[in-house]
Short mmCIF file of C-alpha atoms and ligand atoms in Angstrom, two decimals:
data_model
loop_
_atom_site.label_atom_id
_atom_site.label_comp_id
_atom_site.label_asym_id
_atom_site.label_seq_id
_atom_site.Cartn_x
_atom_site.Cartn_y
_atom_site.Cartn_z
CA UNK A 1 130.01 36.70 67.63
CA UNK A 2 128.12 39.98 68.16
CA UNK A 3 125.01 38.17 69.27
CA UNK A 4 123.40 41.35 70.65
CA UNK A 5 124.37 43.68 67.80
CA UNK A 6 123.15 41.20 65.20
CA UNK A 7 119.83 40.41 66.88
CA UNK A 8 116.48 41.88 65.77
CA UNK A 9 114.73 44.79 67.46
CA UNK A 10 111.37 46.49 66.96
CA UNK A 11 111.63 50.23 66.34
CA UNK A 12 108.09 51.51 66.51
CA UNK A 13 106.19 50.12 63.54
CA UNK A 14 109.28 48.56 61.97
CA UNK A 15 111.30 45.48 62.93
CA UNK A 16 115.01 45.63 62.23
CA UNK A 17 116.81 42.33 61.58
CA UNK A 18 119.93 43.70 63.31
CA UNK A 19 120.91 46.68 65.46
CA UNK A 20 123.52 48.14 63.10
CA UNK A 21 122.07 51.46 61.95
CA UNK A 22 123.53 53.47 59.09
CA UNK A 23 123.99 57.01 60.42
CA UNK A 24 122.76 60.00 58.40
CA UNK A 25 125.57 61.05 56.07
CA UNK A 26 125.50 64.12 53.85
CA UNK A 27 127.19 63.19 50.57
CA UNK A 28 126.24 66.23 48.43
CA UNK A 29 125.44 64.31 45.27
CA UNK A 30 121.79 65.22 44.64
CA UNK A 31 120.77 65.72 41.01
CA UNK A 32 120.87 69.27 39.62
CA UNK A 33 118.97 71.41 39.12
CA UNK A 34 116.42 70.93 41.88
CA UNK A 35 118.36 68.89 44.49
CA UNK A 36 116.59 65.70 43.35
CA UNK A 37 117.76 62.19 44.37
CA UNK A 38 119.07 60.22 41.38
CA UNK A 39 119.59 56.62 40.27
CA UNK A 40 123.17 56.91 41.56
CA UNK A 41 121.85 57.85 45.00
CA UNK A 42 119.44 54.89 44.84
CA UNK A 43 122.33 52.56 44.00
CA UNK A 44 124.37 53.89 46.96
CA UNK A 45 121.57 53.34 49.46
CA UNK A 46 120.57 49.95 48.00
CA UNK A 47 124.19 48.77 48.39
CA UNK A 48 123.81 49.48 52.12
CA UNK A 49 120.42 47.76 52.57
CA UNK A 50 121.99 45.19 54.91
CA UNK A 51 121.84 47.81 57.68
CA UNK A 52 119.15 47.17 60.29
CA UNK A 53 117.98 50.68 59.40
CA UNK A 54 119.38 53.29 57.03
CA UNK A 55 118.93 56.91 58.10
CA UNK A 56 119.08 59.08 54.99
CA UNK A 57 121.44 61.98 54.59
CA UNK A 58 120.00 65.20 56.02
CA UNK A 59 117.25 66.38 53.66
CA UNK A 60 116.04 69.98 53.67
CA UNK A 61 112.32 70.51 54.27
CA UNK A 62 112.30 73.81 52.34
CA UNK A 63 114.66 75.96 50.35
CA UNK A 64 114.96 78.17 53.45
CA UNK A 65 116.21 75.08 55.30
CA UNK A 66 119.17 74.51 52.94
CA UNK A 67 122.74 75.34 53.96
CA UNK A 68 124.85 73.45 51.47
CA UNK A 69 124.67 73.15 47.70
CA UNK A 70 123.76 69.73 46.24
CA UNK A 71 122.01 68.30 49.33
CA UNK A 72 118.64 66.69 48.54
CA UNK A 73 115.31 68.21 49.46
CA UNK A 74 111.88 66.82 50.21
CA UNK A 75 109.61 69.73 49.36
CA UNK A 76 109.00 69.39 45.60
CA UNK A 77 107.19 66.72 43.60
CA UNK A 78 110.41 65.90 41.72
CA UNK A 79 112.30 65.38 45.01
CA UNK A 80 109.50 63.17 46.34
CA UNK A 81 109.63 61.08 43.14
CA UNK A 82 113.44 60.85 43.38
CA UNK A 83 113.21 59.61 46.96
CA UNK A 84 110.53 57.09 45.94
CA UNK A 85 113.10 55.52 43.58
CA UNK A 86 115.58 55.37 46.49
CA UNK A 87 113.18 53.72 48.95
CA UNK A 88 112.06 51.27 46.26
CA UNK A 89 115.67 50.26 45.59
CA UNK A 90 116.36 49.81 49.32
CA UNK A 91 113.18 47.78 49.83
CA UNK A 92 113.97 45.63 46.79
CA UNK A 93 117.20 44.64 48.58
CA UNK A 94 115.29 43.87 51.78
CA UNK A 95 116.24 47.06 53.65
CA UNK A 96 114.49 49.78 55.65
CA UNK A 97 115.08 53.54 55.45
CA UNK A 98 114.23 56.64 57.50
CA UNK A 99 114.25 60.20 56.10
CA UNK A 100 116.24 62.71 58.14
CA UNK A 101 114.27 65.98 58.04
CA UNK A 102 116.52 69.05 58.15
CA UNK A 103 116.34 72.82 58.50
CA UNK A 104 119.78 74.40 58.83
CA UNK A 105 118.62 77.74 60.31
CA UNK A 106 121.61 80.11 60.43
CA UNK A 107 124.10 77.64 58.86
CA UNK A 108 123.36 79.11 55.45
CA UNK A 109 123.97 81.98 53.08
CA UNK A 110 121.86 84.30 50.87
CA UNK A 111 123.14 82.39 47.80
CA UNK A 112 121.10 79.39 49.02
CA UNK A 113 118.05 81.28 50.28
CA UNK A 114 114.78 82.11 48.51
CA UNK A 115 115.17 85.50 46.79
CA UNK A 116 118.71 85.85 48.17
CA UNK A 117 117.45 86.82 51.62
CA UNK A 118 119.20 86.33 54.95
CA UNK A 119 119.06 82.87 56.56
CA UNK A 120 116.70 82.56 59.52
CA UNK A 121 117.52 81.73 63.15
CA UNK A 122 116.06 82.08 66.63
CA UNK A 123 118.13 85.25 67.08
CA UNK A 124 120.21 87.50 64.83
CA UNK A 125 123.52 85.98 65.95
CA UNK A 126 126.08 84.68 63.50
CA UNK A 127 127.44 81.13 64.00
CA UNK A 128 131.05 81.92 64.89
CA UNK A 129 133.53 79.99 62.78
CA UNK A 130 130.87 78.06 60.84
CA UNK A 131 131.03 77.47 57.10
CA UNK A 132 128.43 76.55 54.53
CA UNK A 133 128.84 75.42 50.94
CA UNK A 134 127.59 77.47 48.01
CA UNK A 135 127.82 77.74 44.26
CA UNK A 136 128.99 81.31 43.67
CA UNK A 137 127.55 83.66 41.08
CA UNK A 138 130.36 82.76 38.62
CA UNK A 139 129.39 79.08 38.93
CA UNK A 140 132.33 77.96 41.09
CA UNK A 141 131.60 76.09 44.34
CA UNK A 142 133.13 77.32 47.62
CA UNK A 143 133.05 76.89 51.38
CA UNK A 144 132.14 80.31 52.75
CA UNK A 145 131.46 81.69 56.24
CA UNK A 146 127.78 81.46 57.17
CA UNK A 147 125.91 84.75 56.85
CA UNK A 148 124.35 86.92 59.55
CA UNK A 149 120.82 85.51 60.03
CA UNK A 150 117.65 87.41 60.81
CA UNK A 151 115.58 86.45 63.85
CA UNK A 152 112.35 84.65 63.00
CA UNK A 153 109.15 86.50 63.85
CA UNK A 154 106.96 84.55 66.26
CA UNK A 155 104.26 84.28 63.62
CA UNK A 156 106.67 82.66 61.13
CA UNK A 157 107.23 79.62 63.32
CA UNK A 158 103.95 77.86 62.49
CA UNK A 159 105.00 77.97 58.82
CA UNK A 160 108.27 76.19 59.62
CA UNK A 161 106.42 73.61 61.71
CA UNK A 162 104.06 73.12 58.76
CA UNK A 163 107.08 72.57 56.48
CA UNK A 164 108.12 69.66 58.75
CA UNK A 165 104.60 68.21 58.45
CA UNK A 166 104.55 68.57 54.66
CA UNK A 167 107.97 66.95 54.32
CA UNK A 168 106.82 64.11 56.59
CA UNK A 169 103.76 63.57 54.42
CA UNK A 170 105.99 63.47 51.35
CA UNK A 171 108.31 61.02 53.14
CA UNK A 172 105.34 58.75 53.77
CA UNK A 173 104.23 58.96 50.14
CA UNK A 174 107.81 58.35 48.95
CA UNK A 175 107.84 55.06 50.85
CA UNK A 176 110.12 55.86 53.78
CA UNK A 177 109.62 53.48 56.70
CA UNK A 178 110.34 56.14 59.34
CA UNK A 179 111.35 59.77 59.64
CA UNK A 180 114.03 61.26 61.88
CA UNK A 181 113.63 64.88 63.00
CA UNK A 182 117.13 66.37 62.92
CA UNK A 183 117.45 68.39 66.13
CA UNK A 184 121.24 67.95 66.37
CA UNK A 185 124.56 69.35 65.17
CA UNK A 186 123.84 73.05 65.52
CA UNK A 187 121.06 73.35 62.94
CA UNK A 188 117.77 75.23 63.38
CA UNK A 189 116.16 73.13 66.12
CA UNK A 190 119.45 72.89 68.03
CA UNK A 191 119.84 76.68 67.66
CA UNK A 192 116.53 77.06 69.49
CA UNK A 193 117.57 74.56 72.20
CA UNK A 194 120.96 76.08 72.92
CA UNK A 195 121.22 78.86 75.53
CA UNK A 196 123.73 80.94 73.54
CA UNK A 197 122.05 80.92 70.12
CA UNK A 198 118.51 81.53 71.43
CA UNK A 199 118.10 84.99 72.98
CA UNK A 200 114.38 85.23 72.27
CA UNK A 201 111.90 86.81 74.66
CA UNK A 202 108.73 85.21 73.24
CA UNK A 203 107.38 81.75 74.07
CA UNK A 204 110.17 80.12 72.02
CA UNK A 205 112.97 81.54 74.18
CA UNK A 206 114.03 81.91 77.80
CA UNK A 207 113.18 78.83 79.84
CA UNK A 208 114.26 75.34 78.86
CA UNK A 209 110.62 74.47 78.13
CA UNK A 210 110.29 77.51 75.86
CA UNK A 211 113.53 76.75 74.01
CA UNK A 212 112.30 73.18 73.47
CA UNK A 213 108.88 74.27 72.22
CA UNK A 214 109.62 74.34 68.48
CA UNK A 215 111.19 70.87 68.66
CA UNK A 216 108.05 69.43 70.22
CA UNK A 217 105.80 71.33 67.81
CA UNK A 218 107.76 69.95 64.86
CA UNK A 219 107.66 66.44 66.33
CA UNK A 220 103.92 66.67 66.99
CA UNK A 221 103.30 67.90 63.44
CA UNK A 222 105.27 64.98 62.01
CA UNK A 223 103.53 62.51 64.34
CA UNK A 224 100.16 63.85 63.18
CA UNK A 225 101.13 62.87 59.62
CA UNK A 226 102.74 59.48 60.21
CA UNK A 227 102.00 58.26 63.75
CA UNK A 228 104.47 58.25 66.65
CA UNK A 229 105.57 54.71 65.84
CA UNK A 230 107.20 56.02 62.64
CA UNK A 231 109.04 58.98 64.16
CA UNK A 232 112.47 59.32 65.76
CA UNK A 233 114.56 62.34 66.77
CA UNK A 234 118.30 63.00 66.66
CA UNK A 235 119.88 65.12 69.40
CA UNK A 236 123.55 65.97 70.01
CA UNK A 237 123.93 67.21 73.59
CA UNK A 238 127.36 68.82 74.24
CA UNK A 239 127.95 69.32 70.50
CA UNK A 240 130.15 72.43 70.26
CA UNK A 241 130.69 73.21 66.56
CA UNK A 242 128.54 75.63 64.51
CA UNK A 243 128.82 78.20 67.30
CA UNK A 244 126.84 76.13 69.82
CA UNK A 245 127.51 76.56 73.56
CA UNK A 246 124.55 75.24 75.54
CA UNK A 247 124.61 75.71 79.32
CA UNK A 248 121.71 73.29 79.74
CA UNK A 249 122.55 70.61 77.20
CA UNK A 250 121.91 67.66 79.52
CA UNK A 251 118.83 69.10 81.19
CA UNK A 252 117.17 69.85 77.88
CA UNK A 253 118.04 66.43 76.42
CA UNK A 254 116.49 64.73 79.46
CA UNK A 255 113.41 66.98 79.35
CA UNK A 256 112.97 66.10 75.67
CA UNK A 257 113.55 62.39 76.37
CA UNK A 258 110.64 62.53 78.84
CA UNK A 259 108.44 64.35 76.34
CA UNK A 260 109.36 61.89 73.57
CA UNK A 261 108.56 58.97 75.90
CA UNK A 262 105.15 60.44 76.68
CA UNK A 263 104.50 60.63 72.95
CA UNK A 264 105.76 57.05 72.44
CA UNK A 265 108.19 58.02 69.71
CA UNK A 266 109.86 55.10 67.98
CA UNK A 267 113.43 56.11 68.76
CA UNK A 268 115.88 58.63 70.15
CA UNK A 269 119.20 58.89 68.33
CA UNK A 270 122.10 60.46 70.22
CA UNK A 271 124.93 61.82 68.08
CA UNK A 272 127.90 61.83 70.43
CA UNK A 273 130.03 64.94 70.02
CA UNK A 274 133.56 63.63 70.59
CA UNK A 275 134.14 62.41 67.01
CA UNK A 276 134.08 66.09 65.93
CA UNK A 277 136.24 67.46 68.75
CA UNK A 278 133.53 67.79 71.41
CA UNK A 279 133.63 66.29 74.91
CA UNK A 280 132.88 62.67 75.76
CA UNK A 281 129.42 61.97 77.20
CA UNK A 282 129.63 60.90 80.85
CA UNK A 283 128.44 57.47 81.95
CA UNK A 284 125.96 59.13 84.32
CA UNK A 285 124.41 61.12 81.48
CA UNK A 286 124.18 58.03 79.26
CA UNK A 287 122.43 56.17 82.07
CA UNK A 288 120.07 59.10 82.60
CA UNK A 289 119.13 59.12 78.91
CA UNK A 290 118.44 55.40 79.16
CA UNK A 291 116.25 55.94 82.22
CA UNK A 292 114.31 58.86 80.70
CA UNK A 293 113.61 57.44 77.24
CA UNK A 294 111.38 54.38 77.03
CA UNK A 295 111.63 53.77 73.28
CA UNK A 296 114.58 52.50 71.26
CA UNK A 297 117.77 54.35 72.18
CA UNK A 298 120.53 54.63 69.56
CA UNK A 299 124.03 56.02 70.13
CA UNK A 300 126.43 57.05 67.37
CA UNK A 301 130.00 58.29 67.09
CA UNK A 302 133.30 56.46 66.80
CA UNK A 303 131.94 52.98 67.49
CA UNK A 304 133.52 49.67 66.56
CA UNK A 305 131.49 46.46 66.47
CA UNK A 306 133.11 45.43 69.78
CA UNK A 307 132.14 48.66 71.57
CA UNK A 308 128.64 48.55 70.10
CA UNK A 309 128.16 44.94 71.17
CA UNK A 310 129.31 45.76 74.72
CA UNK A 311 127.00 48.78 74.98
CA UNK A 312 123.96 46.84 73.78
CA UNK A 313 124.83 43.80 75.92
CA UNK A 314 124.83 45.92 79.08
CA UNK A 315 121.50 47.52 78.12
CA UNK A 316 123.03 50.98 77.65
CA UNK A 317 121.61 51.20 74.12
CA UNK A 318 119.24 49.24 71.91
CA UNK A 319 121.13 49.90 68.68
CA UNK A 320 124.27 51.70 67.48
CA UNK A 321 124.68 53.82 64.36
CA UNK A 322 127.83 53.82 62.23
CA UNK A 323 128.71 56.68 59.91
CA UNK A 324 132.15 56.58 58.28
CA UNK A 325 132.35 52.77 58.43
CA UNK A 326 129.19 52.63 56.25
CA UNK A 327 130.67 55.08 53.73
CA UNK A 328 133.54 52.66 53.06
CA UNK A 329 131.78 49.34 53.67
CA UNK A 330 128.48 48.84 51.86
CA UNK A 331 128.26 45.37 53.42
CA UNK A 332 129.23 46.48 56.93
CA UNK A 333 126.81 44.11 58.66
CA UNK A 334 128.11 41.12 56.71
CA UNK A 335 131.68 42.09 57.58
CA UNK A 336 130.73 42.25 61.26
CA UNK A 337 129.04 38.85 60.95
CA UNK A 338 132.16 37.29 59.44
CA UNK A 339 134.67 39.24 61.52
CA UNK A 340 136.13 40.51 58.25
CA UNK A 341 138.47 43.49 57.86
CA UNK A 342 136.96 46.89 56.99
CA UNK A 343 137.77 49.19 54.07
CA UNK A 344 139.08 52.63 55.11
CA UNK A 345 136.98 55.67 54.15
CA UNK A 346 138.54 58.38 51.99
CA UNK A 347 137.52 61.82 53.39
CA UNK A 348 138.44 63.57 50.13
CA UNK A 349 135.37 62.00 48.47
CA UNK A 350 132.89 62.45 51.35
CA UNK A 351 131.16 65.49 49.82
CA UNK A 352 130.34 65.99 46.14
CA UNK A 353 131.49 64.18 43.03
CA UNK A 354 129.99 61.05 41.51
CA UNK A 355 130.63 57.28 41.76
CA UNK A 356 134.19 57.51 43.05
CA UNK A 357 134.25 57.18 46.83
CA UNK A 358 130.46 56.73 46.77
CA UNK A 359 129.31 53.55 45.03
CA UNK A 360 132.72 52.01 44.24
CA UNK A 361 133.82 50.75 47.69
CA UNK A 362 134.18 46.99 47.29
CA UNK A 363 131.94 44.48 49.04
CA UNK A 364 133.35 41.14 50.16
CA UNK A 365 131.37 39.27 47.54
CA UNK A 366 130.87 41.05 44.25
CA UNK A 367 127.17 41.61 43.58
CA UNK A 368 125.33 38.77 41.99
C1 FMN B 401 130.57 62.84 55.63
C2 FMN B 401 129.69 62.99 56.84
C3 FMN B 401 128.41 63.49 56.67
C4 FMN B 401 127.53 63.60 57.77
N1 FMN B 401 126.26 64.04 57.56
C5 FMN B 401 125.37 64.05 58.59
C6 FMN B 401 124.00 64.36 58.36
O1 FMN B 401 123.56 64.60 57.23
N2 FMN B 401 123.17 64.37 59.44
C7 FMN B 401 123.62 64.09 60.71
O2 FMN B 401 122.83 64.11 61.66
N3 FMN B 401 124.91 63.76 60.94
C8 FMN B 401 125.79 63.71 59.92
N4 FMN B 401 127.08 63.31 60.14
C9 FMN B 401 127.46 62.77 61.46
C10 FMN B 401 127.30 61.24 61.44
O3 FMN B 401 125.93 60.87 61.37
C11 FMN B 401 127.92 60.59 62.71
O4 FMN B 401 127.32 61.16 63.86
C12 FMN B 401 129.43 60.77 62.74
O5 FMN B 401 130.01 60.44 61.50
C13 FMN B 401 130.09 59.93 63.84
O6 FMN B 401 129.89 58.55 63.60
P1 FMN B 401 131.09 57.62 63.00
O7 FMN B 401 132.27 57.76 63.94
O8 FMN B 401 130.51 56.22 63.04
O9 FMN B 401 131.42 58.10 61.64
C14 FMN B 401 127.97 63.22 59.07
C15 FMN B 401 129.28 62.74 59.23
C16 FMN B 401 130.13 62.61 58.13
C17 FMN B 401 131.51 62.03 58.34
#
């Protein structure tokens, strides 16, 4: 059963024992103050070490890159040390883990920003209908509309690229096996890619190549730290939330796939948009991604083991990532192996809180 899904695959410098990837999942349980990963976080990830590869929850590369309270960072010594405990726990259980490097751009609020300033974006355009999560001045948490951002000056962009490099260096020191540059889901890099959110007239706006420039600069900076065989990228062409409406979503994804191939990146991770109300990706576009990217290609979004097996068997993907199934099933791979039933995830405990809905989903065999 699932002979393709449960077979090994090399992803750059790392060999996965199976092709079941744990998708990046924000769980908003970082230690406070300081957004530092905790022992509880280490337990959660270690429980899921049976995944071929774990991709960490999105992790901000700077305070400016934060858009939600209680998400972990990777820009202080304490955060680096917290992540080192997580990677150690995952490795002790025989697993592998990538750090998802995140800058939210305009999906933020002055309450989260350094000195209470405006969030930054390619252009001063608010993300229509988008929310972020803050702790208000009276101490109560709330989902609030994202604030009007200010447009980044051209000469600020090298600093952001450098923040990606510094976070990558910290990821390496913290023991991560790989890093994933988060260029999906309407956050900063996606805001540069998308035709509606990027109205710039400098070399980071206008043409598709210009809109892609910051993505490639960030990737190159991360590669310079860790080597291309330890770097992947997540894209979400046709994603429509967070105010994104990209007229060239497919063209830019294929252009980037070519550029990533030239750089011999370890993997390209496609977050399909339909799980969150977006359109379905066409078969032609999937095939084009496959043709343009020569590394390991991962798809994610609404998969079952059967659909993942079929996609890998036909060569349409090398691996498949699972999000919500991994929230509820720490031993997801073992359940696939045995054809066992899956626990159902409880969305009310996805974000925030403690053990409940985080580390208390039952495995088939109790630990030990
Ligand atoms: C609670 C939750 C948190 C998520 N956090 C992230 C994240 O931090 N980074 C990211 O790229 N995608 C994130 N996603 C999207 C997932 O990685 C994945 O694309 C999505 O859940 C669809 O896959 P699934 O149907 O297997 O759950 C999140 C999804 C959920 C449900």
